[in-house]
């Protein structure tokens, strides 16, 4: 896995006192850049773009929900609804952007270790744009992390919950 540091980036001062060492960190990521960081691929890559990224703290991603996605063939015929498990998975993938770029996490795979306090507040249907904000709450032993996730459509809360991750080799 690689750390993204290219154009469309902000300068981050990583210096101490008089020793100035500046590096650039991208604050937005395209689908191609997301695929460099996450192992997911179609039809299970559920993040189209990262629109805000703060290293070690949070990421905001979007998912454009379209009618031709495979889950809508059976969930539900005549009344397409995005399954809750896919909403949570999409939030987790946004969280994965933060986790994969943490120091000393290179070469491993982050998987779910737990999900707490998840609530669904609004249905998500084809045509919606899901905006997911995932903030890091804590990291332990560089192997476990907990994040708070929120998914919104048109400024309305659609789902929220706490996501726990574990690094496996």
PDB file of C-alpha atoms in Angstrom:
ATOM      1  CA  UNK A   1       0.000   0.000   0.000  1.00  0.00           C
ATOM      2  CA  UNK A   2       1.234   3.445  -0.749  1.00  0.00           C
ATOM      3  CA  UNK A   3       0.874   6.802   0.895  1.00  0.00           C
ATOM      4  CA  UNK A   4      -0.615   9.409  -1.401  1.00  0.00           C
ATOM      5  CA  UNK A   5       1.525  12.562  -1.676  1.00  0.00           C
ATOM      6  CA  UNK A   6       1.057  14.399  -4.967  1.00  0.00           C
ATOM      7  CA  UNK A   7      -0.700  17.346  -6.579  1.00  0.00           C
ATOM      8  CA  UNK A   8      -3.978  18.793  -5.247  1.00  0.00           C
ATOM      9  CA  UNK A   9      -2.368  18.671  -1.833  1.00  0.00           C
ATOM     10  CA  UNK A  10      -1.806  20.904   1.135  1.00  0.00           C
ATOM     11  CA  UNK A  11       1.545  21.542   2.780  1.00  0.00           C
ATOM     12  CA  UNK A  12       1.939  20.032   6.211  1.00  0.00           C
ATOM     13  CA  UNK A  13       4.693  21.259   8.480  1.00  0.00           C
ATOM     14  CA  UNK A  14       6.301  18.253  10.133  1.00  0.00           C
ATOM     15  CA  UNK A  15       9.135  20.194  11.721  1.00  0.00           C
ATOM     16  CA  UNK A  16      10.363  20.589  15.234  1.00  0.00           C
ATOM     17  CA  UNK A  17      11.701  24.011  16.241  1.00  0.00           C
ATOM     18  CA  UNK A  18      14.120  25.386  13.599  1.00  0.00           C
ATOM     19  CA  UNK A  19      14.461  22.262  11.443  1.00  0.00           C
ATOM     20  CA  UNK A  20      11.895  22.788   8.678  1.00  0.00           C
ATOM     21  CA  UNK A  21      10.745  19.644   6.878  1.00  0.00           C
ATOM     22  CA  UNK A  22       7.619  20.120   4.771  1.00  0.00           C
ATOM     23  CA  UNK A  23       5.736  17.378   2.963  1.00  0.00           C
ATOM     24  CA  UNK A  24       2.559  17.490   0.952  1.00  0.00           C
ATOM     25  CA  UNK A  25      -0.482  15.397   1.756  1.00  0.00           C
ATOM     26  CA  UNK A  26      -3.368  14.999  -0.671  1.00  0.00           C
ATOM     27  CA  UNK A  27      -6.710  16.120   0.684  1.00  0.00           C
ATOM     28  CA  UNK A  28      -8.767  14.604  -2.153  1.00  0.00           C
ATOM     29  CA  UNK A  29      -8.429  11.223  -3.871  1.00  0.00           C
ATOM     30  CA  UNK A  30      -9.722   9.927  -7.202  1.00  0.00           C
ATOM     31  CA  UNK A  31     -11.052   6.399  -7.705  1.00  0.00           C
ATOM     32  CA  UNK A  32      -7.666   5.325  -9.093  1.00  0.00           C
ATOM     33  CA  UNK A  33      -5.889   6.642  -5.992  1.00  0.00           C
ATOM     34  CA  UNK A  34      -8.430   4.924  -3.733  1.00  0.00           C
ATOM     35  CA  UNK A  35      -7.680   1.638  -5.530  1.00  0.00           C
ATOM     36  CA  UNK A  36      -3.987   2.097  -4.697  1.00  0.00           C
ATOM     37  CA  UNK A  37      -4.902   2.106  -0.998  1.00  0.00           C
ATOM     38  CA  UNK A  38      -7.827  -0.330  -0.722  1.00  0.00           C
ATOM     39  CA  UNK A  39      -7.974  -3.931  -1.988  1.00  0.00           C
ATOM     40  CA  UNK A  40     -11.684  -3.705  -2.927  1.00  0.00           C
ATOM     41  CA  UNK A  41     -12.778  -3.817  -6.575  1.00  0.00           C
ATOM     42  CA  UNK A  42     -16.055  -3.734  -8.488  1.00  0.00           C
ATOM     43  CA  UNK A  43     -18.704  -4.568  -7.477  1.00  0.00           C
ATOM     44  CA  UNK A  44     -17.555  -4.193  -3.875  1.00  0.00           C
ATOM     45  CA  UNK A  45     -15.613  -0.927  -4.006  1.00  0.00           C
ATOM     46  CA  UNK A  46     -18.222   1.400  -2.527  1.00  0.00           C
ATOM     47  CA  UNK A  47     -16.343   4.729  -2.488  1.00  0.00           C
ATOM     48  CA  UNK A  48     -16.188   6.853  -5.634  1.00  0.00           C
ATOM     49  CA  UNK A  49     -14.088   9.747  -4.345  1.00  0.00           C
ATOM     50  CA  UNK A  50     -12.489  11.138  -1.200  1.00  0.00           C
ATOM     51  CA  UNK A  51     -13.394  14.816  -0.987  1.00  0.00           C
ATOM     52  CA  UNK A  52     -11.570  15.613   2.259  1.00  0.00           C
ATOM     53  CA  UNK A  53      -8.734  13.833   4.019  1.00  0.00           C
ATOM     54  CA  UNK A  54      -6.942  14.828   7.207  1.00  0.00           C
ATOM     55  CA  UNK A  55      -4.052  12.427   7.930  1.00  0.00           C
ATOM     56  CA  UNK A  56      -4.522  10.389  11.077  1.00  0.00           C
ATOM     57  CA  UNK A  57      -7.864  12.042  11.818  1.00  0.00           C
ATOM     58  CA  UNK A  58     -10.656  11.746   9.278  1.00  0.00           C
ATOM     59  CA  UNK A  59     -11.787  11.213   5.716  1.00  0.00           C
ATOM     60  CA  UNK A  60     -14.920  12.265   3.869  1.00  0.00           C
ATOM     61  CA  UNK A  61     -15.950  10.137   0.913  1.00  0.00           C
ATOM     62  CA  UNK A  62     -18.804   9.999  -1.555  1.00  0.00           C
ATOM     63  CA  UNK A  63     -20.716   7.135  -3.125  1.00  0.00           C
ATOM     64  CA  UNK A  64     -23.024   7.820  -6.038  1.00  0.00           C
ATOM     65  CA  UNK A  65     -25.835   5.290  -5.718  1.00  0.00           C
ATOM     66  CA  UNK A  66     -27.023   4.092  -9.131  1.00  0.00           C
ATOM     67  CA  UNK A  67     -29.896   1.859 -10.196  1.00  0.00           C
ATOM     68  CA  UNK A  68     -27.675  -0.545 -12.149  1.00  0.00           C
ATOM     69  CA  UNK A  69     -25.763  -1.773  -9.070  1.00  0.00           C
ATOM     70  CA  UNK A  70     -26.141  -5.549  -8.607  1.00  0.00           C
ATOM     71  CA  UNK A  71     -27.743  -5.459  -5.138  1.00  0.00           C
ATOM     72  CA  UNK A  72     -30.813  -3.655  -6.480  1.00  0.00           C
ATOM     73  CA  UNK A  73     -31.873  -6.691  -8.542  1.00  0.00           C
ATOM     74  CA  UNK A  74     -32.970  -8.404  -5.363  1.00  0.00           C
ATOM     75  CA  UNK A  75     -33.149  -5.639  -2.721  1.00  0.00           C
ATOM     76  CA  UNK A  76     -35.984  -5.049  -3.436  1.00  0.00           C
ATOM     77  CA  UNK A  77     -37.636  -5.614  -6.836  1.00  0.00           C
ATOM     78  CA  UNK A  78     -39.896  -2.652  -7.469  1.00  0.00           C
ATOM     79  CA  UNK A  79     -38.533  -0.729  -4.484  1.00  0.00           C
ATOM     80  CA  UNK A  80     -34.751  -0.412  -4.589  1.00  0.00           C
ATOM     81  CA  UNK A  81     -33.131   0.232  -1.203  1.00  0.00           C
ATOM     82  CA  UNK A  82     -29.411   0.190  -0.456  1.00  0.00           C
ATOM     83  CA  UNK A  83     -28.830  -2.584   2.101  1.00  0.00           C
ATOM     84  CA  UNK A  84     -27.709  -1.410   5.529  1.00  0.00           C
ATOM     85  CA  UNK A  85     -24.697  -3.710   5.509  1.00  0.00           C
ATOM     86  CA  UNK A  86     -23.458  -1.998   2.317  1.00  0.00           C
ATOM     87  CA  UNK A  87     -23.933   1.444   3.864  1.00  0.00           C
ATOM     88  CA  UNK A  88     -21.777   0.366   6.814  1.00  0.00           C
ATOM     89  CA  UNK A  89     -19.253  -1.247   4.455  1.00  0.00           C
ATOM     90  CA  UNK A  90     -19.017   1.985   2.449  1.00  0.00           C
ATOM     91  CA  UNK A  91     -18.305   3.936   5.650  1.00  0.00           C
ATOM     92  CA  UNK A  92     -15.702   1.335   6.618  1.00  0.00           C
ATOM     93  CA  UNK A  93     -13.961   1.735   3.273  1.00  0.00           C
ATOM     94  CA  UNK A  94     -13.716   5.494   3.867  1.00  0.00           C
ATOM     95  CA  UNK A  95     -12.265   4.674   7.285  1.00  0.00           C
ATOM     96  CA  UNK A  96      -9.838   2.319   5.574  1.00  0.00           C
ATOM     97  CA  UNK A  97      -8.335   5.304   3.772  1.00  0.00           C
ATOM     98  CA  UNK A  98      -7.344   6.748   7.149  1.00  0.00           C
ATOM     99  CA  UNK A  99      -6.177   3.426   8.612  1.00  0.00           C
ATOM    100  CA  UNK A 100      -4.054   2.333   5.632  1.00  0.00           C
ATOM    101  CA  UNK A 101      -2.071   5.555   5.784  1.00  0.00           C
ATOM    102  CA  UNK A 102      -1.286   5.402   9.502  1.00  0.00           C
ATOM    103  CA  UNK A 103       2.414   5.019  10.338  1.00  0.00           C
ATOM    104  CA  UNK A 104       3.541   1.371  10.524  1.00  0.00           C
ATOM    105  CA  UNK A 105       0.395  -0.021   8.891  1.00  0.00           C
ATOM    106  CA  UNK A 106       1.965  -0.743   5.501  1.00  0.00           C
ATOM    107  CA  UNK A 107       1.594  -4.229   4.102  1.00  0.00           C
ATOM    108  CA  UNK A 108      -1.360  -5.383   6.174  1.00  0.00           C
ATOM    109  CA  UNK A 109      -5.088  -5.549   5.680  1.00  0.00           C
ATOM    110  CA  UNK A 110      -7.614  -3.861   7.969  1.00  0.00           C
ATOM    111  CA  UNK A 111     -10.786  -5.841   8.602  1.00  0.00           C
ATOM    112  CA  UNK A 112     -13.840  -5.328  10.792  1.00  0.00           C
ATOM    113  CA  UNK A 113     -13.312  -6.203  14.447  1.00  0.00           C
ATOM    114  CA  UNK A 114     -16.685  -4.900  15.607  1.00  0.00           C
ATOM    115  CA  UNK A 115     -19.567  -2.578  14.935  1.00  0.00           C
ATOM    116  CA  UNK A 116     -21.335  -0.681  17.734  1.00  0.00           C
ATOM    117  CA  UNK A 117     -24.189   1.777  18.108  1.00  0.00           C
ATOM    118  CA  UNK A 118     -25.227   1.557  14.449  1.00  0.00           C
ATOM    119  CA  UNK A 119     -28.500   3.260  13.587  1.00  0.00           C
ATOM    120  CA  UNK A 120     -30.202   3.742  10.244  1.00  0.00           C
ATOM    121  CA  UNK A 121     -32.117   7.001  10.012  1.00  0.00           C
ATOM    122  CA  UNK A 122     -33.066   7.348   6.338  1.00  0.00           C
ATOM    123  CA  UNK A 123     -33.478   5.082   3.329  1.00  0.00           C
ATOM    124  CA  UNK A 124     -30.885   5.335   0.564  1.00  0.00           C
ATOM    125  CA  UNK A 125     -32.170   4.822  -2.960  1.00  0.00           C
ATOM    126  CA  UNK A 126     -30.748   5.012  -6.495  1.00  0.00           C
ATOM    127  CA  UNK A 127     -30.015   8.612  -7.423  1.00  0.00           C
ATOM    128  CA  UNK A 128     -28.803   9.521  -3.917  1.00  0.00           C
ATOM    129  CA  UNK A 129     -25.274  10.697  -3.224  1.00  0.00           C
ATOM    130  CA  UNK A 130     -24.036   9.241   0.036  1.00  0.00           C
ATOM    131  CA  UNK A 131     -21.564  11.496   1.870  1.00  0.00           C
ATOM    132  CA  UNK A 132     -19.639   9.577   4.519  1.00  0.00           C
ATOM    133  CA  UNK A 133     -17.546  11.179   7.242  1.00  0.00           C
ATOM    134  CA  UNK A 134     -15.382   8.843   9.285  1.00  0.00           C
ATOM    135  CA  UNK A 135     -13.292  10.152  12.192  1.00  0.00           C
ATOM    136  CA  UNK A 136     -10.608   8.228  14.047  1.00  0.00           C
ATOM    137  CA  UNK A 137     -11.362   7.907  17.762  1.00  0.00           C
ATOM    138  CA  UNK A 138      -8.333   5.866  18.833  1.00  0.00           C
ATOM    139  CA  UNK A 139      -5.620   3.434  17.765  1.00  0.00           C
ATOM    140  CA  UNK A 140      -4.115   0.784  20.060  1.00  0.00           C
ATOM    141  CA  UNK A 141      -0.851  -1.040  19.492  1.00  0.00           C
ATOM    142  CA  UNK A 142      -0.945   0.067  15.837  1.00  0.00           C
ATOM    143  CA  UNK A 143      -3.175  -2.948  15.209  1.00  0.00           C
ATOM    144  CA  UNK A 144      -6.621  -1.884  16.380  1.00  0.00           C
ATOM    145  CA  UNK A 145      -8.600   1.238  15.611  1.00  0.00           C
ATOM    146  CA  UNK A 146     -12.006   2.647  16.393  1.00  0.00           C
ATOM    147  CA  UNK A 147     -13.814   5.213  14.262  1.00  0.00           C
ATOM    148  CA  UNK A 148     -17.066   7.152  14.340  1.00  0.00           C
ATOM    149  CA  UNK A 149     -18.892   7.067  11.017  1.00  0.00           C
ATOM    150  CA  UNK A 150     -21.743   9.179   9.649  1.00  0.00           C
ATOM    151  CA  UNK A 151     -23.498   8.793   6.313  1.00  0.00           C
ATOM    152  CA  UNK A 152     -25.672  11.619   4.977  1.00  0.00           C
ATOM    153  CA  UNK A 153     -27.823  12.259   1.922  1.00  0.00           C
ATOM    154  CA  UNK A 154     -28.731  15.860   1.075  1.00  0.00           C
ATOM    155  CA  UNK A 155     -27.579  16.950   4.537  1.00  0.00           C
ATOM    156  CA  UNK A 156     -29.855  14.424   6.278  1.00  0.00           C
ATOM    157  CA  UNK A 157     -28.360  11.768   8.532  1.00  0.00           C
ATOM    158  CA  UNK A 158     -28.876   8.357   6.920  1.00  0.00           C
ATOM    159  CA  UNK A 159     -26.743   6.112   9.159  1.00  0.00           C
ATOM    160  CA  UNK A 160     -24.199   6.378  11.956  1.00  0.00           C
ATOM    161  CA  UNK A 161     -22.161   4.108  14.159  1.00  0.00           C
ATOM    162  CA  UNK A 162     -18.817   3.112  15.599  1.00  0.00           C
ATOM    163  CA  UNK A 163     -16.555   0.920  13.475  1.00  0.00           C
ATOM    164  CA  UNK A 164     -13.662  -1.104  14.889  1.00  0.00           C
ATOM    165  CA  UNK A 165     -10.788  -2.348  12.762  1.00  0.00           C
ATOM    166  CA  UNK A 166      -8.038  -4.891  13.222  1.00  0.00           C
ATOM    167  CA  UNK A 167      -4.824  -5.127  11.204  1.00  0.00           C
ATOM    168  CA  UNK A 168      -4.088  -8.615   9.881  1.00  0.00           C
ATOM    169  CA  UNK A 169      -0.954  -9.697   8.047  1.00  0.00           C
TER     170      UNK A 169
END
